[in-house]
mmCIF file of C-alpha atoms in Angstrom:
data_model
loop_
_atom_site.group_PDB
_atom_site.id
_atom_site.type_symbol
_atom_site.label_atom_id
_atom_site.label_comp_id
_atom_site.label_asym_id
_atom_site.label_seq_id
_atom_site.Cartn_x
_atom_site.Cartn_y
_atom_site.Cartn_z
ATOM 1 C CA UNK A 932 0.000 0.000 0.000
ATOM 2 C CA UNK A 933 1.356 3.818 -0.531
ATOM 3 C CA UNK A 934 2.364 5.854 2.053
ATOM 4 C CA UNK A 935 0.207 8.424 3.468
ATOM 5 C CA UNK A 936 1.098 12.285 4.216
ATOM 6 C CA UNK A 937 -0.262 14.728 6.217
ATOM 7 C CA UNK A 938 0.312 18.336 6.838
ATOM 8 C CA UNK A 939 1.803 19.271 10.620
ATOM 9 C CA UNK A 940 1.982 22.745 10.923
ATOM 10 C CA UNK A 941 3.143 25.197 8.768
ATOM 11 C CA UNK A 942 6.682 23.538 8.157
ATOM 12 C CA UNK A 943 5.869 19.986 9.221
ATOM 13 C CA UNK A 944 4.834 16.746 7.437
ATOM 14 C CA UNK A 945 3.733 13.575 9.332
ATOM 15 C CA UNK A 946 4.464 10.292 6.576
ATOM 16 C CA UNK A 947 3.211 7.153 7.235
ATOM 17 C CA UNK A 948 4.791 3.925 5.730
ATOM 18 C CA UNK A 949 2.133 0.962 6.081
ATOM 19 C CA UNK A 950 4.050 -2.151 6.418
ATOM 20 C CA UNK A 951 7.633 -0.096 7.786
ATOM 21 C CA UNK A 952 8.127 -0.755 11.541
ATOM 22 C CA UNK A 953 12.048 -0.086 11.508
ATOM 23 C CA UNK A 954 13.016 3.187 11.963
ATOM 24 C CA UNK A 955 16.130 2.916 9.619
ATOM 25 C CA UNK A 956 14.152 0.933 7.227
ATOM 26 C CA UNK A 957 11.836 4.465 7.164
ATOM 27 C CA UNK A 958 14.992 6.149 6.578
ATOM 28 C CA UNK A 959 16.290 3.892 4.057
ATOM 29 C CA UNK A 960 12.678 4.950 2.140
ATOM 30 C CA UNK A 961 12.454 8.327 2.803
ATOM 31 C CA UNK A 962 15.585 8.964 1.556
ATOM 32 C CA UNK A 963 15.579 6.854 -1.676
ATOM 33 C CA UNK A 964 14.367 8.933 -5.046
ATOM 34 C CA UNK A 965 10.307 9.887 -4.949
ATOM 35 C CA UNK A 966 7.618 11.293 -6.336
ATOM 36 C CA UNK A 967 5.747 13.993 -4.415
ATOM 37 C CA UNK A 968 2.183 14.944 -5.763
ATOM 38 C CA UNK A 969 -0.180 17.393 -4.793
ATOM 39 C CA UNK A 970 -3.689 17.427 -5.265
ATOM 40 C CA UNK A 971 -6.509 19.688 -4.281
ATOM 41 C CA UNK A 972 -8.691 18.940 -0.781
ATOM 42 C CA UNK A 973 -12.314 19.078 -2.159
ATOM 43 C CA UNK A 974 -14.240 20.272 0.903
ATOM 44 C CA UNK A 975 -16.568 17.466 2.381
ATOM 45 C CA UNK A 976 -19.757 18.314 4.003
ATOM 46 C CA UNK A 977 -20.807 15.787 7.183
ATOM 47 C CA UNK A 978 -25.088 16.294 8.115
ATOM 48 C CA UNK A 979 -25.851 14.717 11.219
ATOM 49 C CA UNK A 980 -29.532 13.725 11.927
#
């Protein structure tokens, strides 16, 4: 499954690695070459009844 990032802060990014329990195996990903993409948050409206 794909990683999953989240904003943390103005400067800040939490990443989470399904599957990656070891911290220098995180590393060892994190640093390797990827591919960032952005994509617009469409706003999502909740109704409770």
């Amino acid at each position: 499954s794909e990683a999953v990032v989240q904003s943390a802060g103005q400067d800040q990014l939490i990443v989470q690695l399904p599957g990656v329990s070891d911290p220098e195996q995180a590393e060892r990903v994190l640093g390797g070459t990827a591919q960032l993409e952005f994509r617009k948050q469409i706003a999502t409206l909740v109704i409770e009844l």
